[in-house]
Coordinates of C-alpha atoms in Angstrom, one line a residue:
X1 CA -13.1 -20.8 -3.4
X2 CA -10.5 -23.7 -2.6
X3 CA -7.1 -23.3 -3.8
X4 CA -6.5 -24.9 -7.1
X5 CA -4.0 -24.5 -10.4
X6 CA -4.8 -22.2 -13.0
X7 CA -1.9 -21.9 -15.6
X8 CA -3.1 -18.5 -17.0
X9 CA 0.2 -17.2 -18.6
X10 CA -0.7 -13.5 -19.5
X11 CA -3.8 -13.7 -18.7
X12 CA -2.7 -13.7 -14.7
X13 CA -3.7 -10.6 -14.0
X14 CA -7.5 -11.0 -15.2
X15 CA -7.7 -14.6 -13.0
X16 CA -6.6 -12.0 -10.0
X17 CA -9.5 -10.1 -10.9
X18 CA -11.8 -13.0 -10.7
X19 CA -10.8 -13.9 -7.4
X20 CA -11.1 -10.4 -6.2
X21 CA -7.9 -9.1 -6.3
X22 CA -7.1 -5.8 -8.1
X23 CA -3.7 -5.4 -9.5
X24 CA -1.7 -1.8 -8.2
X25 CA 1.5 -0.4 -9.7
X26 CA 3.7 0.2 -6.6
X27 CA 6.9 2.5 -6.9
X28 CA 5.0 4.2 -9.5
X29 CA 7.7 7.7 -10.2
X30 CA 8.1 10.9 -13.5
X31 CA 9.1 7.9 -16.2
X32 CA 6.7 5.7 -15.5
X33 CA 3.9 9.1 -16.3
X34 CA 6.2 10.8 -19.3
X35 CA 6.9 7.8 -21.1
X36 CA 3.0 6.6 -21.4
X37 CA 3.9 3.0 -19.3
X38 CA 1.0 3.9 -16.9
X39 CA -1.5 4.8 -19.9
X40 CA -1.0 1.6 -21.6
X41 CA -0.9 -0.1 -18.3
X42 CA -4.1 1.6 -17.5
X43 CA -5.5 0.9 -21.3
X44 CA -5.0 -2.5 -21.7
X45 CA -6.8 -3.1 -17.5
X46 CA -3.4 -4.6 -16.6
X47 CA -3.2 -2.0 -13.5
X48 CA -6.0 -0.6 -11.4
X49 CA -4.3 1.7 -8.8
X50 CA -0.8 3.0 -7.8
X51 CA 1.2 4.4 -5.0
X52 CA 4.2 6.0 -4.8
X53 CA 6.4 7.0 -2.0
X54 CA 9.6 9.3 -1.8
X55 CA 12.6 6.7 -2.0
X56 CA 11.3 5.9 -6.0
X57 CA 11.0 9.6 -6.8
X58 CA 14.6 10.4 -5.2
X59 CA 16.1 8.0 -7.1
X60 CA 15.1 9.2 -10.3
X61 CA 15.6 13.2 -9.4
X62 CA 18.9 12.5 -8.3
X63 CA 19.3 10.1 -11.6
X64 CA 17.3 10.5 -14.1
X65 CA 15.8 13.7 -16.4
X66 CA 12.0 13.6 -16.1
X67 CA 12.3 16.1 -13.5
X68 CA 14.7 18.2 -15.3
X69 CA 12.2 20.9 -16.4
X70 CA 9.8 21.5 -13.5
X71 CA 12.8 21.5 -11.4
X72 CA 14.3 24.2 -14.0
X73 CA 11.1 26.3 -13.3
X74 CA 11.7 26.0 -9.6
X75 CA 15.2 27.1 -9.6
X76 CA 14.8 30.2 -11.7
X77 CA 11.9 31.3 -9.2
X78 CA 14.0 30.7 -6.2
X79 CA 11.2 28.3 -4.9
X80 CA 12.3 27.1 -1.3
X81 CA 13.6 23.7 -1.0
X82 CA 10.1 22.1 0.6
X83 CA 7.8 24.1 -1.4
X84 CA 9.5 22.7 -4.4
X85 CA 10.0 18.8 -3.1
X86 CA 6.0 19.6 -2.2
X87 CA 5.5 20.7 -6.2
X88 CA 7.2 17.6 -7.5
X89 CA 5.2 15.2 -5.6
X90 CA 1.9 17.1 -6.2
X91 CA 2.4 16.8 -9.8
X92 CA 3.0 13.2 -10.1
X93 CA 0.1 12.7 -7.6
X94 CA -2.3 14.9 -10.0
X95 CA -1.1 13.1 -12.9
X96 CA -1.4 9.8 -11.8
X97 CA -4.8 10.4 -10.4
X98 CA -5.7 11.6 -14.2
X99 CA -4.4 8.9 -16.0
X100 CA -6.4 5.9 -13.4
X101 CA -10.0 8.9 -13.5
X102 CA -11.0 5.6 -16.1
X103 CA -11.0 3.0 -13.5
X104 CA -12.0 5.1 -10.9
X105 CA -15.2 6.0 -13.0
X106 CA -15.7 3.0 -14.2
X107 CA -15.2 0.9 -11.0
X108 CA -17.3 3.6 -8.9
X109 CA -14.5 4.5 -6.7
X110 CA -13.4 0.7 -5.8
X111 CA -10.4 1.2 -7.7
X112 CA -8.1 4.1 -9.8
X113 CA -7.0 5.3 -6.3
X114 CA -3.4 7.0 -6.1
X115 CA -1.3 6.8 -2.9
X116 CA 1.2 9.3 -2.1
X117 CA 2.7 10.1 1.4
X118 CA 2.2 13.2 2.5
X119 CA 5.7 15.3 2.9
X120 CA 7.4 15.3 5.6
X121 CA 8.7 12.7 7.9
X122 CA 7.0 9.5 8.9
X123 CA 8.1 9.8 12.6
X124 CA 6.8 13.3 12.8
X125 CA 3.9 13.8 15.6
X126 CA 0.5 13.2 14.9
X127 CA -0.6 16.6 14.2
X128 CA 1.8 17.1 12.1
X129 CA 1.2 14.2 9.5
X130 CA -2.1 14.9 10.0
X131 CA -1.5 18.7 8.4
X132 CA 0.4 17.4 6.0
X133 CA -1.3 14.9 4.5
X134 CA -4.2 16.9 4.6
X135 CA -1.9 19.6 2.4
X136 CA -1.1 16.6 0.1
X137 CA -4.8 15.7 -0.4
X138 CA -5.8 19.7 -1.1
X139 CA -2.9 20.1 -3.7
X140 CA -3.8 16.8 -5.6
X141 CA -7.9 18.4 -5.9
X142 CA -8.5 14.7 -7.1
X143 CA -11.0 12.6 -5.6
X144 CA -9.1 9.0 -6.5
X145 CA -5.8 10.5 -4.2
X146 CA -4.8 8.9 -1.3
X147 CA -2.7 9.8 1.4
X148 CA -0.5 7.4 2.7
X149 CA 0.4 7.1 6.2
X150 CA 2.6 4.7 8.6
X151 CA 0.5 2.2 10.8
X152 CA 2.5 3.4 14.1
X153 CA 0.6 5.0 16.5
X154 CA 1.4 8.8 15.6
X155 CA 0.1 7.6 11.7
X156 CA -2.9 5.8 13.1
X157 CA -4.2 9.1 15.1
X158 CA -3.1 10.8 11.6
X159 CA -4.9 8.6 9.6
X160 CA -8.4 8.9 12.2
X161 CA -8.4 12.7 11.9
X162 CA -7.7 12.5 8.2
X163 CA -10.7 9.7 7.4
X164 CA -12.9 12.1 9.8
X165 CA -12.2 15.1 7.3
X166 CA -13.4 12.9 4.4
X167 CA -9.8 11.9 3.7
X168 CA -9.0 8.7 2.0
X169 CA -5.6 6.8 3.7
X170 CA -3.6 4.1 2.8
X171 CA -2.2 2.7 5.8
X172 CA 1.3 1.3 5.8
X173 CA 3.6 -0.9 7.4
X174 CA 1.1 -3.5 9.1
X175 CA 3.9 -6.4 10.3
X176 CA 1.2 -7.9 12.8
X177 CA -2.5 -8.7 13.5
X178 CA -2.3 -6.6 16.9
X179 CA -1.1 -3.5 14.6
X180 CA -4.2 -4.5 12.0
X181 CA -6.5 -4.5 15.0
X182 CA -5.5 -0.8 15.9
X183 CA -6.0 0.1 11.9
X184 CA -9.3 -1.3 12.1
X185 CA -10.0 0.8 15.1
X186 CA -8.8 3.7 13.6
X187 CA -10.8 3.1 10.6
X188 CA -14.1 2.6 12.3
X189 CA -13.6 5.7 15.0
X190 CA -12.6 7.8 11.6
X191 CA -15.4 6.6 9.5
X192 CA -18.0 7.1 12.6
X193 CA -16.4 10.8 13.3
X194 CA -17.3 11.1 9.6
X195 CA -20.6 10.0 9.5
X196 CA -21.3 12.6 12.7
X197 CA -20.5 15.3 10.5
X198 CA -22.7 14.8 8.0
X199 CA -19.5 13.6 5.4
X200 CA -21.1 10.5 2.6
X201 CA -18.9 7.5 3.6
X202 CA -19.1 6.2 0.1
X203 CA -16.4 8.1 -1.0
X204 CA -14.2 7.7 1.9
X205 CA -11.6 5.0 1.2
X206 CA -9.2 3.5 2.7
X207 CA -6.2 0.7 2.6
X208 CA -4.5 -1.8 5.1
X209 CA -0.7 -2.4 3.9
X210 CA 1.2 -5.4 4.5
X211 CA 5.0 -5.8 3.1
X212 CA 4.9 -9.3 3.3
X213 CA 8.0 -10.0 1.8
X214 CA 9.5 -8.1 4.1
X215 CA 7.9 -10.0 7.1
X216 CA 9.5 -13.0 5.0
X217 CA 12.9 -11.9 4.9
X218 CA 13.1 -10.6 8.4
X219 CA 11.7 -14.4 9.9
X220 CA 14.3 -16.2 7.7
X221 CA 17.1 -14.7 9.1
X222 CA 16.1 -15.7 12.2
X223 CA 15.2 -19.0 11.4
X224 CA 18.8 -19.4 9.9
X225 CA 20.6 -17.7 12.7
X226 CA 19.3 -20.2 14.5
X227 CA 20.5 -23.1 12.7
X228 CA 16.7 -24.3 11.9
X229 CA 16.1 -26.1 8.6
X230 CA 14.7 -24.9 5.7
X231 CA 11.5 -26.2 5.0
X232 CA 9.8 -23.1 8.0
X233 CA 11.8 -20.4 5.3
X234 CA 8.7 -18.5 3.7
X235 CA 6.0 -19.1 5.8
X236 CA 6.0 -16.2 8.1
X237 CA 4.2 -13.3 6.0
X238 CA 1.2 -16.2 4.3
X239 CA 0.8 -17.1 8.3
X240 CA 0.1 -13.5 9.3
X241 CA -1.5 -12.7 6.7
X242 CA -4.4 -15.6 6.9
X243 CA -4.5 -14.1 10.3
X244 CA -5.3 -10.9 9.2
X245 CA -7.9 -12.2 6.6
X246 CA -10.0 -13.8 9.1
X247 CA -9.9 -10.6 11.5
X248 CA -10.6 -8.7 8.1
X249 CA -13.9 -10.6 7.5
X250 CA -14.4 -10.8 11.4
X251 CA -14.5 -6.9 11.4
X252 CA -17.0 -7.1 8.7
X253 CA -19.4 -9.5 10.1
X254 CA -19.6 -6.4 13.4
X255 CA -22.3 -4.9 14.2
X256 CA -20.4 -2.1 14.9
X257 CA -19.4 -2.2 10.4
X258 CA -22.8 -2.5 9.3
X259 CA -23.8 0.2 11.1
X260 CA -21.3 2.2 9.1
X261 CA -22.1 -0.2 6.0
X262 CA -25.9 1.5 6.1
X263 CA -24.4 4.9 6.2
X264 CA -22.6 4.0 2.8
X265 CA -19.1 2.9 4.1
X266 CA -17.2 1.0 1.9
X267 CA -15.0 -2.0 3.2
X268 CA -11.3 -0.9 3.7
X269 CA -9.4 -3.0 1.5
X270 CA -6.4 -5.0 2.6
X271 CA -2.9 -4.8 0.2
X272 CA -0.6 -7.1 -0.1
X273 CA 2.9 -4.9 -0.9
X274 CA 4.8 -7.7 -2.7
X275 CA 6.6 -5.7 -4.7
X276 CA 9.3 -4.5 -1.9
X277 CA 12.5 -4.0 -3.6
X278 CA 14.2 -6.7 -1.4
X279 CA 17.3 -8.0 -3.0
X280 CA 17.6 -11.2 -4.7
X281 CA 13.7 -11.9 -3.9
X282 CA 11.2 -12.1 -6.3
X283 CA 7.9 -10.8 -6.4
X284 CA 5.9 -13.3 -8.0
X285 CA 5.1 -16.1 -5.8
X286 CA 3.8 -13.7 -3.4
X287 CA 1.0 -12.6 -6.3
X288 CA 0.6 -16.0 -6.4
X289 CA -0.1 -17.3 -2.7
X290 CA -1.5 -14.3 -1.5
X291 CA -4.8 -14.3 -3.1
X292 CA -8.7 -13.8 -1.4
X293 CA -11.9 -11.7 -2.2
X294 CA -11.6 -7.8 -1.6
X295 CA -7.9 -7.3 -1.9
X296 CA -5.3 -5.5 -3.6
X297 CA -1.7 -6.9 -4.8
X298 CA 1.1 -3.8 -5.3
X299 CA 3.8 -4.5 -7.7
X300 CA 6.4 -3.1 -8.5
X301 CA 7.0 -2.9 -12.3
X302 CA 9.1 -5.4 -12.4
X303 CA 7.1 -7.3 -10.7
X304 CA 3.9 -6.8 -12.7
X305 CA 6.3 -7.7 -15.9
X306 CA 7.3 -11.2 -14.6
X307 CA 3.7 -12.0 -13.3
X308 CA 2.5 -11.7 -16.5
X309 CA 5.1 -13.8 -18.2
X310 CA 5.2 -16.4 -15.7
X311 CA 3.0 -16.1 -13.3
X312 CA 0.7 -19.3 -12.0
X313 CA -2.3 -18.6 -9.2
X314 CA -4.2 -21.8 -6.8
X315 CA -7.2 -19.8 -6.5
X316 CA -8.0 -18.5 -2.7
X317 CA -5.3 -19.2 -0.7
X318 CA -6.2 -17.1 2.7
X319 CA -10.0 -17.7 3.4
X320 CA -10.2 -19.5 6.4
X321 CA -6.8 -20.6 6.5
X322 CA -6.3 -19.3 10.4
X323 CA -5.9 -22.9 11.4
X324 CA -3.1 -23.6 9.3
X325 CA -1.8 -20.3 9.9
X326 CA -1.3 -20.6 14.4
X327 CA -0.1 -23.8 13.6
X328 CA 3.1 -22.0 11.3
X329 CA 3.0 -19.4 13.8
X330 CA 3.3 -22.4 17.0
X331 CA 6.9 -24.0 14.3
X332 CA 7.9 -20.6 14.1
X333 CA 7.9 -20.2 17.9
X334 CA 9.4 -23.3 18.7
X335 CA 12.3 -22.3 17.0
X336 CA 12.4 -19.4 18.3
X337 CA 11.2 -17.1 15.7
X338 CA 8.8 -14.6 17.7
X339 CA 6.9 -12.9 14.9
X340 CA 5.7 -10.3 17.6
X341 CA 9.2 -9.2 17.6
X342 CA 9.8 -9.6 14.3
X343 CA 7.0 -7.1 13.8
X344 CA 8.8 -4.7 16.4
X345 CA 12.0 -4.5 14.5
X346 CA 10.2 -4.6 11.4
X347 CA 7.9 -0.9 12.2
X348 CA 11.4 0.6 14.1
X349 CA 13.3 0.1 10.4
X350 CA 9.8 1.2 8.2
X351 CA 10.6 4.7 10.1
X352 CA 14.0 4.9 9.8
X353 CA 13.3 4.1 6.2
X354 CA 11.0 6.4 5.5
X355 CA 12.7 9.4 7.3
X356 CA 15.9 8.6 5.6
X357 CA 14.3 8.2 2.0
X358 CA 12.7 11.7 2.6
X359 CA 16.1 13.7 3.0
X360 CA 17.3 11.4 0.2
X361 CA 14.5 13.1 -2.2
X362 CA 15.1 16.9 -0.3
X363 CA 18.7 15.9 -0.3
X364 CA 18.2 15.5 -4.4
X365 CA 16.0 18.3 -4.8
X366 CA 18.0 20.3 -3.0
X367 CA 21.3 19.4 -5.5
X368 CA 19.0 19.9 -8.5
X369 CA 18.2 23.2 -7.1
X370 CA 21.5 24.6 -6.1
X371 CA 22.8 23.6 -9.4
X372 CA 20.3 25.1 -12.0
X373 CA 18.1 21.9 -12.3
X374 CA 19.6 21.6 -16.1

């Protein structure tokens, strides 16, 4: 399909649909599951997935009252601080994974997934993630979770050993089409590991992340440092992205994929994270560009809101768009913008991110805890 207009008003989400896109709540947290926002979402097919991370749920532990009683609980039994930070993610994981069982049924296990990371740090060794996540995955007893893992190189070995388990991931943090490349890899070494085991493939899923606004953001300021105009501003993360596409639907014209494909294997799905948080920058006309068969779009609820108000699509907007996309990359360059190093600095801050967001939440938990969680 060609790009084109479609003024759908509210009814945004369902043209996503019909151009293969399904529709995830990202920064999905307690309120959003107490309050019912996630049923109705669910109900009225306005969301198909979710994923959560630990910066959303310290925010609301540290500020808010949905986890006032189970963190009561934890408190009077003296519960030690990462058992209990472990508890309060397992719960919301369960949850979630209960409230999207619709879609996942449904949809036969396209969609109703729920992403979580596993607890601990993101720059932690292989092994480690690997143990946790597969802890995660055993507490949620769901077969819609998710475990969601960093694409470094300690997360990609994670994510191999965790897909050759029968693990679903939800890789993270993909700045470049090198980086994709490697996730590929360590979805099809995974997948075959799996497949050597005996495991069915059909129910081993699995996610590529892109935070494109962040790829956007990080470009710009570059482009402005160095004095460049503005009409290259915004054109970074679509440019990658179309890259990506084309090695996604390389990968599964392989032979090496339909090999896996007659063993059951399902495609792994790319996600475009456009709901990032990023101040002052709005989520919406990344829904709208950033639209091709076999994809996911993760918004934040805010985000969701104001692409149903407002939000306009042009139809397929990546699908063999790699020509236009080296020749964006090839301006970039000339002005200096290297979006291999913009990639560099991009994973470097995901980890710091991630590490300090986790002692924010144990940091919160551990306040809650200390002072009677009331």
């Amino acid at each position: 399909m060609g790009e084109r207009t479609v003024t759908s008003g509210g009814e945004v989400l369902r043209e996503l649909l019909a151009e293969g896109v399904s529709p995830w709540l990202g920064g999905l947290r307690r309120s959003l599951l107490t309050s019912g926002t996630l049923t109705r979402l669910v109900a009225a097919g306005r969301v198909r997935g979710a994923t959560t991370g630990p910066g959303a749920l310290a925010a609301e532990v540290s500020g808010g009252t949905s986890y006032a009683q189970q963190l009561s609980h934890l408190a009077c039994r003296s519960v030690p601080l990462t058992t209990a930070v472990q508890a309060l993610c397992a719960y919301d994981l369960r949850t979630a994974c209960d409230e999207l069982r619709p879609v996942f049924t449904t949809t036969q296990g396209l969609d109703g997934h729920v992403s979580m990371d596993p607890v601990g740090y993101p720059g932690g060794c292989a092994g480690a993630l690997a143990d946790s996540a597969v802890a995660l995955h055993r507490a949620a007893c769901r077969p819609n979770a998710l475990v969601r893992l960093p694409a470094t190189d300690d997360g990609l070995a994670a994510a191999g050993e965790c897909l050759a388990r029968g693990i679903g991931v939800h890789l993270t943090g993909i700045f470049s089409v090198q980086r994709y490349e490697q996730v590929v890899e360590a979805w099809f070494t995974g997948l075959e590991r799996a497949r050597d085991a005996g495991l069915d493939l059909s129910v081993i899923p699995s996610l590529a992340a892109l935070p494109v606004a962040r790829i956007d953001a990080e470009a710009d300021a570059r482009l402005r440092a160095a004095g460049a105009g503005p009409e290259l501003r915004g054109t970074a993360a679509l440019a990658v992205a179309r890259l990506v596409y084309q090695r996604y639907e390389e990968g599964l014209g392989s032979a090496r994929w339909r090999v896996l494909a007659a063993a059951g294997a399902r495609p792994q799905r790319l996600m475009w994270a456009v709901g990032c948080g990023l101040s002052g920058v709005s989520g919406v006309p990344y829904v709208e560009s950033f639209v091709a068969w076999g994809t996911v779009s993760a918004m934040s609820p805010a985000t969701l809101g104001a692409v149903v108000e407002r939000g306009r699509l042009r139809g397929d907007t990546l699908t063999g768009q790699d020509g236009a996309a080296r020749a964006a990359v090839a301006r970039l360059e000339r002005c200096g913008v290297s979006l291999a190093e913009v990639a560099k600095k991009l994973e470097a801050d995901g980890v710091a991110h991630g590490v300090s967001s986790w002692r924010a939440l144990r940091g919160a938990v551990a306040s809650r805890l200390g002072g009677g969680a009331g």
